[in-house]
PDB file of C-alpha atoms in Angstrom:
ATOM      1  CA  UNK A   1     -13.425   8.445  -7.452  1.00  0.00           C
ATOM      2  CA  UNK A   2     -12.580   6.324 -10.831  1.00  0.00           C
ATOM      3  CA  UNK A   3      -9.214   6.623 -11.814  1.00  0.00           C
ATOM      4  CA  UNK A   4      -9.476   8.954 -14.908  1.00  0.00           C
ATOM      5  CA  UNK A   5     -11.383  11.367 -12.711  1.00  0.00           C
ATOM      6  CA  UNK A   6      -8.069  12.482 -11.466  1.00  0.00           C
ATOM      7  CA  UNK A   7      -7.353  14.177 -14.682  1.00  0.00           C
ATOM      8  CA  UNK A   8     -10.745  15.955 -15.246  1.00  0.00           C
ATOM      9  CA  UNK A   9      -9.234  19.271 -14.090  1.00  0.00           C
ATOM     10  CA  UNK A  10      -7.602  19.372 -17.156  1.00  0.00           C
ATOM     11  CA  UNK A  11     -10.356  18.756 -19.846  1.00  0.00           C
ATOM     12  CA  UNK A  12     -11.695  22.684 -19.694  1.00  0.00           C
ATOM     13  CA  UNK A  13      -7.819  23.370 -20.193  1.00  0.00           C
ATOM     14  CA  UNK A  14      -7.494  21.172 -23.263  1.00  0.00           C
ATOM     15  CA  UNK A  15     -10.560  21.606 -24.855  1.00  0.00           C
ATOM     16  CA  UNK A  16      -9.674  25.516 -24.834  1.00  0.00           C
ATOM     17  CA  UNK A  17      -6.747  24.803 -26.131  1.00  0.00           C
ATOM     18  CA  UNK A  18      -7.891  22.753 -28.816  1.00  0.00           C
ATOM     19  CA  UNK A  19      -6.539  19.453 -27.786  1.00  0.00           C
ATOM     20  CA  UNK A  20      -8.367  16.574 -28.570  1.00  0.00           C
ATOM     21  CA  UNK A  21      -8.394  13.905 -25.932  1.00  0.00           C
ATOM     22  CA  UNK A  22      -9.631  10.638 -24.885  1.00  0.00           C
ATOM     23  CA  UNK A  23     -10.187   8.860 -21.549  1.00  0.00           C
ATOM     24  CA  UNK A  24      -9.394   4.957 -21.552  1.00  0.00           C
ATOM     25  CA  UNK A  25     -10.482   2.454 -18.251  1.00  0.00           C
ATOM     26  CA  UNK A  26      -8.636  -0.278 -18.928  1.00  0.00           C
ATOM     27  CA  UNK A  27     -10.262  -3.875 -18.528  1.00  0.00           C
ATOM     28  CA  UNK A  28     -10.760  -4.062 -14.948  1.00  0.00           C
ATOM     29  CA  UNK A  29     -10.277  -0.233 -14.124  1.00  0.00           C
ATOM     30  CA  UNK A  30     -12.363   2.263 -13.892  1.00  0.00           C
ATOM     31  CA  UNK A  31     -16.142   2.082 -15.639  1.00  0.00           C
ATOM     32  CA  UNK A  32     -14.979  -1.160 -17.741  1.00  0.00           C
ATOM     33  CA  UNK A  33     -16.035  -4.502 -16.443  1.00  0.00           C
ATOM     34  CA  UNK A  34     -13.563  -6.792 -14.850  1.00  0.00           C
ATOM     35  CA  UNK A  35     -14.908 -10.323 -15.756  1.00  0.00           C
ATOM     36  CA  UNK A  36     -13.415 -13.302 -13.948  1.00  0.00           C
ATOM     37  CA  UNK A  37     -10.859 -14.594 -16.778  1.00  0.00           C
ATOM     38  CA  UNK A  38      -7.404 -15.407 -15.526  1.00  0.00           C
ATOM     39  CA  UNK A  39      -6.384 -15.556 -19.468  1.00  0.00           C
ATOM     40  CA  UNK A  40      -7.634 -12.088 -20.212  1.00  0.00           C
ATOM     41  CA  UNK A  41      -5.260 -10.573 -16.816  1.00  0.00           C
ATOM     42  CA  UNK A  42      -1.936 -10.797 -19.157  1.00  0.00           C
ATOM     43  CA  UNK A  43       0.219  -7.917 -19.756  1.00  0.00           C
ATOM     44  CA  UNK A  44       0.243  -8.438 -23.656  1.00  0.00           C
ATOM     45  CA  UNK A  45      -3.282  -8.551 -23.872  1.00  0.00           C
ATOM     46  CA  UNK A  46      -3.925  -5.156 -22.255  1.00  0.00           C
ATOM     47  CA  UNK A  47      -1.034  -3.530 -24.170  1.00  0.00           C
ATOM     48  CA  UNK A  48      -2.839  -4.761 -27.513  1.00  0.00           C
ATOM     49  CA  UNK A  49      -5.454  -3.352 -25.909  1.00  0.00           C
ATOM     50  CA  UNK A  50      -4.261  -0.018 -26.354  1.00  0.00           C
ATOM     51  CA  UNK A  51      -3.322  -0.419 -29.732  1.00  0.00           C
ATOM     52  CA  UNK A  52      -7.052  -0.981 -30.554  1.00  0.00           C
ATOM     53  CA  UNK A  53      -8.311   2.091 -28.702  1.00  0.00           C
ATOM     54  CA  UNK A  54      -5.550   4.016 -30.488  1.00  0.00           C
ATOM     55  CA  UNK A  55      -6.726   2.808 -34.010  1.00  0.00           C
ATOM     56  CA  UNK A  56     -10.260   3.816 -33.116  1.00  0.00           C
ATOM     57  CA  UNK A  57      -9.505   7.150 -33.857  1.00  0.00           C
ATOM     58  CA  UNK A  58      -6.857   6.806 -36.403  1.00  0.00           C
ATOM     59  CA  UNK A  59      -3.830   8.467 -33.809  1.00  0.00           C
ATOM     60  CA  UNK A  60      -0.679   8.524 -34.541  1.00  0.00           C
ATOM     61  CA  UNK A  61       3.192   9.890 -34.280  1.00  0.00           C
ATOM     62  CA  UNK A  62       1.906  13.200 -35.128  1.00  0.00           C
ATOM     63  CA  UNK A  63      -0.680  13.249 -32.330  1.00  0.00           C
ATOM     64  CA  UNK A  64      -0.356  10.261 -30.102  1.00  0.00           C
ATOM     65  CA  UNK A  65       0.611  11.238 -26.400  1.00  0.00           C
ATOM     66  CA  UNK A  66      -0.440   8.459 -24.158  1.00  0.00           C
ATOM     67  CA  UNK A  67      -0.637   9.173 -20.391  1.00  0.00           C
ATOM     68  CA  UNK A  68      -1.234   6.392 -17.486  1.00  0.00           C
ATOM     69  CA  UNK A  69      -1.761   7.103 -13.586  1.00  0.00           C
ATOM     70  CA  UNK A  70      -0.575   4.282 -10.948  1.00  0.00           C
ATOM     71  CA  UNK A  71      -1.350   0.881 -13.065  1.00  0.00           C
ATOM     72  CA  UNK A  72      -2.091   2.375 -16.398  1.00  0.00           C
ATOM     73  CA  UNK A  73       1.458   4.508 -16.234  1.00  0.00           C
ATOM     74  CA  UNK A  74       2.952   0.726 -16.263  1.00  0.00           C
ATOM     75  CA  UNK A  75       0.486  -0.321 -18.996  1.00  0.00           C
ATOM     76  CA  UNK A  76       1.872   3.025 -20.742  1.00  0.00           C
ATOM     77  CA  UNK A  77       5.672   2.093 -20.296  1.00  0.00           C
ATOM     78  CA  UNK A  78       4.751  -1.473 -21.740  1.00  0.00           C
ATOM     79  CA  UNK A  79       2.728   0.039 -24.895  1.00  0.00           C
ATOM     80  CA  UNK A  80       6.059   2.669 -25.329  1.00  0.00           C
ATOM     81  CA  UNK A  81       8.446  -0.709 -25.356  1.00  0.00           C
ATOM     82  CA  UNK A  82       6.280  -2.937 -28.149  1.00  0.00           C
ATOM     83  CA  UNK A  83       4.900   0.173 -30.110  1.00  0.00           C
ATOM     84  CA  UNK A  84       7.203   3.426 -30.466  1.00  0.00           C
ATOM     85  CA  UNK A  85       6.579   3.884 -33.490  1.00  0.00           C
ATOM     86  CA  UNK A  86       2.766   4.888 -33.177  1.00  0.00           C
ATOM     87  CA  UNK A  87       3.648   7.384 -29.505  1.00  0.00           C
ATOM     88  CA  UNK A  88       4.834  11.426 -30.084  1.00  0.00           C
ATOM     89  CA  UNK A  89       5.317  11.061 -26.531  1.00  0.00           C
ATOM     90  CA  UNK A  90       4.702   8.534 -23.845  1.00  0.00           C
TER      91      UNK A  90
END
């Protein structure tokens, strides 16, 4: 089972609800690929990272909730730290 498959119980829930969501592998995780380059495994790099995914879409205070199981919940406590601003909850 890939890690955001944990959460799919949920999707008929929000979608019903009308929340819009997104699901996000980080590098190495999931369905993305996990190429062998020490200098892309740095904390900073995966948090910016986020920050581009978020901009994709445009999110923001008013509609930015950002939710991480086991690794990613650390990845979401270090995006929460350097960006704030951007989260309506974390």
């Amino acid at each position: 089972m890939r890690r955001h498959e944990f959460f799919t119980g949920a999707d008929t829930y929000l979608s019903t609800a009308g929340v819009e969501f997104y699901y996000y592998d980080q590098l190495g995780s999931g369905y993305s690929s996990a190429p062998d380059e020490p200098s892309l495994w740095i904390i900073d790099r995966f948090v910016d990272e986020v920050e581009q995914v978020r901009l994709g879409p445009d999110l923001g205070p008013e509609n930015f909730f950002l939710l991480g199981h086991s690794r990613g919940g650390m990845l979401a406590i270090e995006y929460a730290l350097k960006y704030p601003q951007h989260l309506k909850r974390g």
